[in-house]
Structures are given as structure tokens and as C-alpha cells.
PDB file of C-alpha atoms in Angstrom:
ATOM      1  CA  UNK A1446     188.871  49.331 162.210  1.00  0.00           C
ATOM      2  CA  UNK A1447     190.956  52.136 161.604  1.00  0.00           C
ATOM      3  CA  UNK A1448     191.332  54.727 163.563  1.00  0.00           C
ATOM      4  CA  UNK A1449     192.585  58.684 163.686  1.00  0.00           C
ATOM      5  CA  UNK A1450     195.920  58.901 164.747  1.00  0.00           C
ATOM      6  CA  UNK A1451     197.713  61.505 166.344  1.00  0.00           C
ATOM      7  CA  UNK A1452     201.494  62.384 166.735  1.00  0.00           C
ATOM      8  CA  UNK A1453     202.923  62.925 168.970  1.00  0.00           C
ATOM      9  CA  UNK A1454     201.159  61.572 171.915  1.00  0.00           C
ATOM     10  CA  UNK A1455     203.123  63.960 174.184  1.00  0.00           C
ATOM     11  CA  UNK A1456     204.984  66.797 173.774  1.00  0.00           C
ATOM     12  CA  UNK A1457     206.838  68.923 176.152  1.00  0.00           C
ATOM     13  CA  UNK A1458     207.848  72.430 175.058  1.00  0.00           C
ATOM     14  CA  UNK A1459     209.515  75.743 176.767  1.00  0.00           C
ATOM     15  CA  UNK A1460     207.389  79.202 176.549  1.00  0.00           C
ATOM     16  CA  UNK A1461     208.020  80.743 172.975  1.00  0.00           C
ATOM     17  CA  UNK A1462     209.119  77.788 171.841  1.00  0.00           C
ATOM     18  CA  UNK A1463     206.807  76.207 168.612  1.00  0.00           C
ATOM     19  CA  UNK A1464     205.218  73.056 168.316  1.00  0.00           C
ATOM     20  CA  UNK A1465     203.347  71.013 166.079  1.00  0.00           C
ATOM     21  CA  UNK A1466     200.973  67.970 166.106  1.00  0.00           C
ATOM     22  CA  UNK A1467     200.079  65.860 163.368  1.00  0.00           C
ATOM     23  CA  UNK A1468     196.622  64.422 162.573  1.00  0.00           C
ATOM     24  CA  UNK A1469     195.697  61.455 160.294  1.00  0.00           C
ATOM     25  CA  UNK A1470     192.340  60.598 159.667  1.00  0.00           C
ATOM     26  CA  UNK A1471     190.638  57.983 159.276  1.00  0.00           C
ATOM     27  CA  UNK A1472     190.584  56.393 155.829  1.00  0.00           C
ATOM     28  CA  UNK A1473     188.070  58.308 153.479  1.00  0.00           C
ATOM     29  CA  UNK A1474     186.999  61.112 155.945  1.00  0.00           C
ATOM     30  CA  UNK A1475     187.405  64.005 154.302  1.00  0.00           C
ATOM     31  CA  UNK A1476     186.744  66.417 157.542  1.00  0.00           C
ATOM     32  CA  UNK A1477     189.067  67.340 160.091  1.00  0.00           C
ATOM     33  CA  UNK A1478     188.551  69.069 163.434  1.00  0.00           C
ATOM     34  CA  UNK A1479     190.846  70.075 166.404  1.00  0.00           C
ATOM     35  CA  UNK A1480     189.836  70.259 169.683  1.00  0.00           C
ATOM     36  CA  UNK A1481     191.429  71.666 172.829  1.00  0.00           C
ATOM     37  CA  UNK A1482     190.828  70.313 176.238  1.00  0.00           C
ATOM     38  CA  UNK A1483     192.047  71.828 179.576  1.00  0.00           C
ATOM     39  CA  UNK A1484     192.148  69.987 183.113  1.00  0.00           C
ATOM     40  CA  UNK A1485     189.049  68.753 183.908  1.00  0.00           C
ATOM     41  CA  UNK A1486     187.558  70.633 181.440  1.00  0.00           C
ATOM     42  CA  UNK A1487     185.518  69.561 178.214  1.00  0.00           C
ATOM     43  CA  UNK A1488     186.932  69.916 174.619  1.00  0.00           C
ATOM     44  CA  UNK A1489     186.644  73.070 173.312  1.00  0.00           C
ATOM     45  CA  UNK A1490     186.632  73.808 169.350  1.00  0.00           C
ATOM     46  CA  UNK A1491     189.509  75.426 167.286  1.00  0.00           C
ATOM     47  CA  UNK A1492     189.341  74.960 164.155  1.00  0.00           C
ATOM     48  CA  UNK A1493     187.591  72.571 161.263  1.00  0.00           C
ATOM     49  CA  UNK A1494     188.817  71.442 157.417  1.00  0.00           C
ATOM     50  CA  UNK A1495     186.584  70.296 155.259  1.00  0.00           C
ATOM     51  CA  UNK A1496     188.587  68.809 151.595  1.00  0.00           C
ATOM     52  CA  UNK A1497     191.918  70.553 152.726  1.00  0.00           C
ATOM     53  CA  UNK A1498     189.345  74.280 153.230  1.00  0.00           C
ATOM     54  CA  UNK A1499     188.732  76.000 156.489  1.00  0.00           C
ATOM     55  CA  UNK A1500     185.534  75.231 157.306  1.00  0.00           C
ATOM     56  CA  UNK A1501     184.967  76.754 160.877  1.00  0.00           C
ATOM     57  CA  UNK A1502     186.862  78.167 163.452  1.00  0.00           C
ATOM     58  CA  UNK A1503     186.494  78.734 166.962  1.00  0.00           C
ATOM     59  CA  UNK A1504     188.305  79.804 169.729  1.00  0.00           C
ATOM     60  CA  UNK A1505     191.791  79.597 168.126  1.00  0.00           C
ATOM     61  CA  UNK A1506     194.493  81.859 169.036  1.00  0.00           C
ATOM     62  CA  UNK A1507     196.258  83.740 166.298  1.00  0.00           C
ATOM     63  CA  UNK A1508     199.269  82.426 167.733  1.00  0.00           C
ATOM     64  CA  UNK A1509     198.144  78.971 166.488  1.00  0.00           C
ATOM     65  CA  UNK A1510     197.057  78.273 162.749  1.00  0.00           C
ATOM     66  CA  UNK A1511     196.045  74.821 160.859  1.00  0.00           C
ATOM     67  CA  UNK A1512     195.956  73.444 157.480  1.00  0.00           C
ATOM     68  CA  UNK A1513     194.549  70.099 155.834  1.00  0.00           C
ATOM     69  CA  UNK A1514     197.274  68.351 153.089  1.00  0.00           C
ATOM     70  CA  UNK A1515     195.983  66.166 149.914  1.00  0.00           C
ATOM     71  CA  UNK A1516     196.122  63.509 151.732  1.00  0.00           C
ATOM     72  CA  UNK A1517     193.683  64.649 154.153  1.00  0.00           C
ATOM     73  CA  UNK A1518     195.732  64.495 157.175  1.00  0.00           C
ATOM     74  CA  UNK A1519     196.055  68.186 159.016  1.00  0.00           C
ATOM     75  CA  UNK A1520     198.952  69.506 161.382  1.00  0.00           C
ATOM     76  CA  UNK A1521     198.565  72.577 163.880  1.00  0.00           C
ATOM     77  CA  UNK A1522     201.152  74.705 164.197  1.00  0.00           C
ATOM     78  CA  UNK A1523     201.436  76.428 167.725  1.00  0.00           C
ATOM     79  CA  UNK A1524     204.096  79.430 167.933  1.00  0.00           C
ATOM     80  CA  UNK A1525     205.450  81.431 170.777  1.00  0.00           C
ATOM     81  CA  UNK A1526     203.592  78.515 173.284  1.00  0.00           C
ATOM     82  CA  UNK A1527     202.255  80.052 176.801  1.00  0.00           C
ATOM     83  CA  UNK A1528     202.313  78.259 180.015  1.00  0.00           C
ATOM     84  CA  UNK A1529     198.006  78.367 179.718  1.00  0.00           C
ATOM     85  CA  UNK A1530     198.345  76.134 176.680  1.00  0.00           C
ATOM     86  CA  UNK A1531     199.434  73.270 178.311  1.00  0.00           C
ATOM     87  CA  UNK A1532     196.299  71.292 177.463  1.00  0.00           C
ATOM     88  CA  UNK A1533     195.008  67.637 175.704  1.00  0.00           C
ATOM     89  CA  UNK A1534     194.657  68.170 171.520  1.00  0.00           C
ATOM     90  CA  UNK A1535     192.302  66.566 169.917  1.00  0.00           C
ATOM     91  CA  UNK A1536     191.814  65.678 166.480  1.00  0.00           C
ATOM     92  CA  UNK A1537     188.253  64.170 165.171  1.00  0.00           C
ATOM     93  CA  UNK A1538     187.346  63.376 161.392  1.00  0.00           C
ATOM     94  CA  UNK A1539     184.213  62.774 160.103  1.00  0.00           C
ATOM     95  CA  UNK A1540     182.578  61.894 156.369  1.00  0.00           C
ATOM     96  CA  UNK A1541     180.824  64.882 155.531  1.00  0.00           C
ATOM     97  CA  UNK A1542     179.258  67.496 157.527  1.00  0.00           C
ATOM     98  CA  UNK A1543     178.331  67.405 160.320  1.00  0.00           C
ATOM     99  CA  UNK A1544     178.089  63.092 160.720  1.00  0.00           C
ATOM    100  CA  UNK A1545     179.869  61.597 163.554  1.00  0.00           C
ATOM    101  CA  UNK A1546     183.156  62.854 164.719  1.00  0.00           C
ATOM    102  CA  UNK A1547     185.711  60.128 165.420  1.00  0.00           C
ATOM    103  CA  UNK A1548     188.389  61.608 168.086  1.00  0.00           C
ATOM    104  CA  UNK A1549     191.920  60.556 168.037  1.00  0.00           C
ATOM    105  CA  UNK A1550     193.967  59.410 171.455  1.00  0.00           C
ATOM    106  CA  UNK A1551     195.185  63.019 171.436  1.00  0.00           C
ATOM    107  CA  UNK A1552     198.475  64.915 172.248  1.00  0.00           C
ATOM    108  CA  UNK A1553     199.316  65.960 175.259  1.00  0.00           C
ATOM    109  CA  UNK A1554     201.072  69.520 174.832  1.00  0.00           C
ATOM    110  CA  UNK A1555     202.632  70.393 178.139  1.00  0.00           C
ATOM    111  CA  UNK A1556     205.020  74.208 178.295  1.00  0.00           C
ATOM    112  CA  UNK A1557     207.383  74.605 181.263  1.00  0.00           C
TER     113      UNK A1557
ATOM    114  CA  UNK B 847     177.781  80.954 172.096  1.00  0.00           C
ATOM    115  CA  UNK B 848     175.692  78.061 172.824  1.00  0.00           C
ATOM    116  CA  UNK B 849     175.856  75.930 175.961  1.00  0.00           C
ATOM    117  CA  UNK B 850     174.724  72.803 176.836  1.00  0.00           C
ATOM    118  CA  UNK B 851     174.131  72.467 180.551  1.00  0.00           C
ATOM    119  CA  UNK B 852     174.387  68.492 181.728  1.00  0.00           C
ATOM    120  CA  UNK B 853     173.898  67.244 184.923  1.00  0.00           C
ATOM    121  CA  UNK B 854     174.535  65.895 186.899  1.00  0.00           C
ATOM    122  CA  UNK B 855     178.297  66.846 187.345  1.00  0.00           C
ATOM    123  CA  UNK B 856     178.987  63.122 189.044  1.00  0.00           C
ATOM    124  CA  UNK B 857     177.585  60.192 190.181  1.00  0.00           C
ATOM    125  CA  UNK B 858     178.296  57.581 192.027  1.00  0.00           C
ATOM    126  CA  UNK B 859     176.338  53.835 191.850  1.00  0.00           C
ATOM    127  CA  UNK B 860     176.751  50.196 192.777  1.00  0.00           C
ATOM    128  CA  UNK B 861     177.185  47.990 189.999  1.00  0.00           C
ATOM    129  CA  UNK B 862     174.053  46.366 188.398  1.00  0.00           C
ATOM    130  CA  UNK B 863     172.026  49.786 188.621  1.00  0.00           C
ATOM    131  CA  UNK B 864     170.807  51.736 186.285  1.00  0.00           C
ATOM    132  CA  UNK B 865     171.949  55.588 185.585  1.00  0.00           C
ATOM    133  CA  UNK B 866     170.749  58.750 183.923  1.00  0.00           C
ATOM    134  CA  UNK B 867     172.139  61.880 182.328  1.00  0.00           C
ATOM    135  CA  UNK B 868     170.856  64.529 180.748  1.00  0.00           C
ATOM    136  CA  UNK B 869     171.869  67.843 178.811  1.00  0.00           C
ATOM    137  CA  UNK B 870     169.501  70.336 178.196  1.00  0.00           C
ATOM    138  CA  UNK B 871     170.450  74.282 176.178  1.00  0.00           C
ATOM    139  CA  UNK B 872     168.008  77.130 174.882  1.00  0.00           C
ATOM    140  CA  UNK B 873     169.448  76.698 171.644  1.00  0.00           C
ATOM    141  CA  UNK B 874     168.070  74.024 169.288  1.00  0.00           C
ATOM    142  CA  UNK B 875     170.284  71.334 168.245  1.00  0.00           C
ATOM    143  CA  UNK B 876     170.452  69.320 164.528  1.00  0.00           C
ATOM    144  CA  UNK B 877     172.351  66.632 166.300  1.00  0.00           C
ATOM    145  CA  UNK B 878     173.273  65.131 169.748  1.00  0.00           C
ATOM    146  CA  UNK B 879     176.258  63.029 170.250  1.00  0.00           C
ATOM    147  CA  UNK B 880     177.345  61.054 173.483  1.00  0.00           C
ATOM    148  CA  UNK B 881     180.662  60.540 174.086  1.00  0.00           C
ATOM    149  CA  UNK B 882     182.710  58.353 176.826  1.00  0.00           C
ATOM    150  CA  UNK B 883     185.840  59.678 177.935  1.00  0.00           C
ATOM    151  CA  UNK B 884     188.343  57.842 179.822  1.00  0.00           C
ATOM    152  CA  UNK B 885     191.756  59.805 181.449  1.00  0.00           C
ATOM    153  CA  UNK B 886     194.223  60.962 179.246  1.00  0.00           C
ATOM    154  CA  UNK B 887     192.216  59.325 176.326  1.00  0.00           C
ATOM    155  CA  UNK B 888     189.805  61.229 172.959  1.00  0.00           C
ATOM    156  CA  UNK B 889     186.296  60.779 173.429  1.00  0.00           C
ATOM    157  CA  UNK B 890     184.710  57.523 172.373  1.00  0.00           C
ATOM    158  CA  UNK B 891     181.493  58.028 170.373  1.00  0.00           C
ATOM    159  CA  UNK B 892     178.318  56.002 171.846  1.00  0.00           C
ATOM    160  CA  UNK B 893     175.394  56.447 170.302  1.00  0.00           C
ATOM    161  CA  UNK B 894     174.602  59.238 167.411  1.00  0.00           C
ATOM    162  CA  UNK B 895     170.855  61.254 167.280  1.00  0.00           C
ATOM    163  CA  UNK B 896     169.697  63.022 164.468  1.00  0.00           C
ATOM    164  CA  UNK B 897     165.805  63.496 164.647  1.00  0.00           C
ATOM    165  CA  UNK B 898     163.499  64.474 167.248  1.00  0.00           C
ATOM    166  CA  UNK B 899     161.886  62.165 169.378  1.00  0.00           C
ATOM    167  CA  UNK B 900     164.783  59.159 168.119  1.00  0.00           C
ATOM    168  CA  UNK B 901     165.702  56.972 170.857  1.00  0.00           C
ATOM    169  CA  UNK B 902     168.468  54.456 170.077  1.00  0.00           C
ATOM    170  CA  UNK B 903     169.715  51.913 171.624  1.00  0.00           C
ATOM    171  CA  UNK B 904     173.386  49.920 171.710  1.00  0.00           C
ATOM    172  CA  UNK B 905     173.797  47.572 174.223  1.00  0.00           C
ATOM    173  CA  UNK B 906     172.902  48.634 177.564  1.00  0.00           C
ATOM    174  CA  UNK B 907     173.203  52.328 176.798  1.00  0.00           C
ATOM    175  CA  UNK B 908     169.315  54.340 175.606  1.00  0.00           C
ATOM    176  CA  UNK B 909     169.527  57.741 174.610  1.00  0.00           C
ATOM    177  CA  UNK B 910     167.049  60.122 173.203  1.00  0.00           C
ATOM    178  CA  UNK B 911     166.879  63.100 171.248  1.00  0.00           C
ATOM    179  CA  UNK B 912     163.838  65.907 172.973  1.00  0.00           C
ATOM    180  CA  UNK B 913     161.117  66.955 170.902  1.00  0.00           C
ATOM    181  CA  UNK B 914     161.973  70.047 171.431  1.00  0.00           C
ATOM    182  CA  UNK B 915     165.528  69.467 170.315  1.00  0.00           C
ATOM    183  CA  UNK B 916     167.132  71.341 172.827  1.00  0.00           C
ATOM    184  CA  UNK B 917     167.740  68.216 175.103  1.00  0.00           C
ATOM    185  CA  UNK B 918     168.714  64.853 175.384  1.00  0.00           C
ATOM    186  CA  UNK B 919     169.682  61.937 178.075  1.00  0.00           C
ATOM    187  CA  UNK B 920     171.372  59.083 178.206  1.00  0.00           C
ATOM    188  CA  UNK B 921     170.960  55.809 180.119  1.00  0.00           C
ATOM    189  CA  UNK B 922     173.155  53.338 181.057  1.00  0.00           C
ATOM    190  CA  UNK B 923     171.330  50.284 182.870  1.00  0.00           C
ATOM    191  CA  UNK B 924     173.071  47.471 184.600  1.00  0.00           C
ATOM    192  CA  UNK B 925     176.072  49.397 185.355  1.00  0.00           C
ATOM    193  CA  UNK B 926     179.445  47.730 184.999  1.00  0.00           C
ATOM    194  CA  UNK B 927     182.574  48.201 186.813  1.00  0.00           C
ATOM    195  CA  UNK B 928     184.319  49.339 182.986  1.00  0.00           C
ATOM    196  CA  UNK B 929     181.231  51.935 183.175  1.00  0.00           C
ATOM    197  CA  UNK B 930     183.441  53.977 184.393  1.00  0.00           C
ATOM    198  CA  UNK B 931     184.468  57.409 183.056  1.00  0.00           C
ATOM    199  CA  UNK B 932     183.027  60.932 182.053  1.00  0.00           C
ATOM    200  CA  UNK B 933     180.387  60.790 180.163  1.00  0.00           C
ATOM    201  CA  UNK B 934     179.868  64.024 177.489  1.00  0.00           C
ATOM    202  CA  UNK B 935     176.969  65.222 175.458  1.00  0.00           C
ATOM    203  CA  UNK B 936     177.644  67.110 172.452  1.00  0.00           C
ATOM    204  CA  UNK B 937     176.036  68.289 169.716  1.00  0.00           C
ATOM    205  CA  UNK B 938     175.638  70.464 166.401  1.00  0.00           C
ATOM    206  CA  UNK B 939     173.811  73.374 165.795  1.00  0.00           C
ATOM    207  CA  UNK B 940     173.444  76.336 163.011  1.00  0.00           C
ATOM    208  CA  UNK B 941     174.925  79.578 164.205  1.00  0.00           C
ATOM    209  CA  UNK B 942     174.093  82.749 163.117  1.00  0.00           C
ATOM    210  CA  UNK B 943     176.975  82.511 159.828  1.00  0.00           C
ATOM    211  CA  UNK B 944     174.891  78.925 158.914  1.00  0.00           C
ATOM    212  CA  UNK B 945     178.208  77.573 159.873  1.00  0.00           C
ATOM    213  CA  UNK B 946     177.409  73.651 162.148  1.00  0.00           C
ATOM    214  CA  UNK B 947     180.868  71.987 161.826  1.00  0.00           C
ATOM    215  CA  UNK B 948     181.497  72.292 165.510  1.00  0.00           C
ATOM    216  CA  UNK B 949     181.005  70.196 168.287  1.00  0.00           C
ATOM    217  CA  UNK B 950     179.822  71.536 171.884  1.00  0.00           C
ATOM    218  CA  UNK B 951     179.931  69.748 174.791  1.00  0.00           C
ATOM    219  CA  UNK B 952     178.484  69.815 177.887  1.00  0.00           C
ATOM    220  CA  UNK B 953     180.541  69.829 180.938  1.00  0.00           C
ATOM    221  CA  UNK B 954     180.885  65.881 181.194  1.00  0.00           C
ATOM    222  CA  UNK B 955     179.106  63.879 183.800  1.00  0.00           C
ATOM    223  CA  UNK B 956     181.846  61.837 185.740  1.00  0.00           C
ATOM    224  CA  UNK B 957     180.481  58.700 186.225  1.00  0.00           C
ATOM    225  CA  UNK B 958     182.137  56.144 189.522  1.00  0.00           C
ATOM    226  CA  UNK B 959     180.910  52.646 189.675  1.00  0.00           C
ATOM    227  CA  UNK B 960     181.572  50.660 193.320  1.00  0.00           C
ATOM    228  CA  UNK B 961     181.639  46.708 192.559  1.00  0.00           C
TER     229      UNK B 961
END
């Protein structure tokens, strides 16, 4: 079965440098959701499309921002990156709210 | 916010027994979702709960959603070496906005199985 996909799968950036990572859901899920995870840490929520709308948002920095395309697949956009944001990204889709969340393999986002 | 407290933190059993986590929070949750996660890899979805007092089963792997619905656990019996992993609960609830889209997790249990 299909799954999400994520690109890249690892990124390395400098400080104030940009970045972004691309989502694609899985086929017919109409609900996107990022995640961040820190060492040893669990994921923690940033932000949530529901049919290409902002449907939640959590702790997302305003350095960061997010958007959902037609074709359902969503891309977060990361500016002037800080060493503390070296982290796993996570995207998760789901068919309507709130079913099952699907995660991706995620993108490791590390800034030197 | 809300916080789901899961214990334990690790364990650490000989294959062919059986194991038990738990999250509990004060808040009270619509859904509960167990996840495995294995390094450097997204959370794999177990087993979904979406009513009170539901226990489901796949495989070797029982959880339950509380009657109270602010806790679950999750068993694993007849642990396998590939067992391995940290194991997170997670689930949905209705803020204050009416907003549930988000996940929370607990803080994983981490999960070591000696052959």
C-alpha cells in the first residue's frame, strides 16, 4: 500500500539559511499534519491542513510557515534556521478528522 | 496543554514474555492511538481506539481504551526479538477552541527485548 512520502530524507543546512521539506500524502487523504521531533524526544505538533485550509496549529515558530497544494501534498518552509531546530519532521495524513494519522519516514533537518 | 503521562519510560524482557504499557492524563481523550517507533524512522500506527471500554486486538498486541477515557494500555504478549523499539501512545482530544486535529503523545516507552 501506499504510503506518505517525504523529501528530502535529510537535509543539512547553515544557521539563517532556509529550508524546505516536501510532503505527499497518501492517495485520497485529504489531511495533512507536521510533526517535529527532537532527540529522544516524542513528536510534537506544528501545524495541520485540512482540503489545502489551516486547520490547527501548534507550537510552530513564526519563523516557519506551511501550506497544502491541490494536489494535497504540503511543503514547510523554514527561514533563518537555528542550531535548536535540528530535529526529525514528520509528516502524517489522514481521511478526515481526526481518523488515523499515517506518518511518513520523515526528514532529518540538521543546522551547523 | 494536555499531557499524557506513560510509563514506564523502558523496559527490558526476555523473549516469549508478555509486556504492558500504559498512558494515563486528566484530560479526556476522543481517541487513543499506539504507535511503534523504530530509530530514525515515523511512527508506525498499531492499533486505533475510539470508544470507551474498546479493547482490540491485532496479532499479539491488546490495547484498551479506559472507561474513563483518560487512559489506555497496551500489551504485547510473546515478545519477539523485532519487538523492539519505542512504543508511543497518542491521542485526540477537544481543546478549549473545539479544535482535535492534533496528536499528543506520551513520552514513548522504549521497549529492549534479550533473545
Amino acid at each position: 500500500a501506499a504510503g506518505v512520502i517525504q523529501s528530502p530524507r535529510h537535509l543539512i543546512k547553515e544557521k539563517r539559511e532556509t529550508a524546505t521539506l516536501k510532503c505527499y500524502p497518501i492517495p485520497r487523504h485529504d489531511t495533512v499534519y507536521w510533526y517535529q521531533q527532537g532527540p529522544g524526544q516524542d513528536p510534537q505538533f506544528l501545524i495541520s491542513f485540512y482540503e489545502k485550509m489551516q486547520s490547527d496549529k501548534g507550537s510552530i515558530p513564526d519563523r516557519f510557515s506551511a501550506q497544502q497544494f491541490s494536489d494535497y501534498h504540503s511543503e514547510l518552509n523554514m527561514s533563518s534556521l537555528e542550531l535548536g531546530d535540528s530535529a526529525l519532521y514528520f509528516c502524517a495524513s489522514s481521511s478526515g478528522l481526526p481518523n488515523e494519522q499515517f506518518f511518513g519516514p520523515g526528514t532529518r533537518l540538521t543546522v551547523l | 496543554g494536555q499531557q499524557l503521562n506513560q510509563s514506564p519510560q523502558s523496559m527490558f524482557i526476555q523473549e516469549g514474555e508478555d509486556v504492558s504499557m500504559n498512558c494515563t492524563s486528566s484530560s479526556i481523550f476522543n481517541t487513543w492511538l499506539w504507535y511503534k517507533q523504530d530509530p530514525g524512522e515515523g511512527p508506525v500506527l498499531l492499533i486505533a481506539l475510539y470508544k470507551a471500554g474498546e479493547l482490540t486486538s491485532n496479532g499479539r498486541l491488546t490495547a484498551q481504551f479506559g472507561i474513563t477515557r483518560k487512559d489506555s494500555f497496551l500489551n504485547i504478549s510473546a515478545s519477539i526479538p523485532s519487538d523492539v523499539g519505542i512504543y508511543f501512545c497518542a491521542g485526540h482530544t477537544i481543546n478549549s477552541g473545539g479544535s482535535n486535529y492534533k496528536l499528543t503523545f506520551g513520552k514513548g516507552t522504549l521497549l529492549t527485548v534479550n533473545p
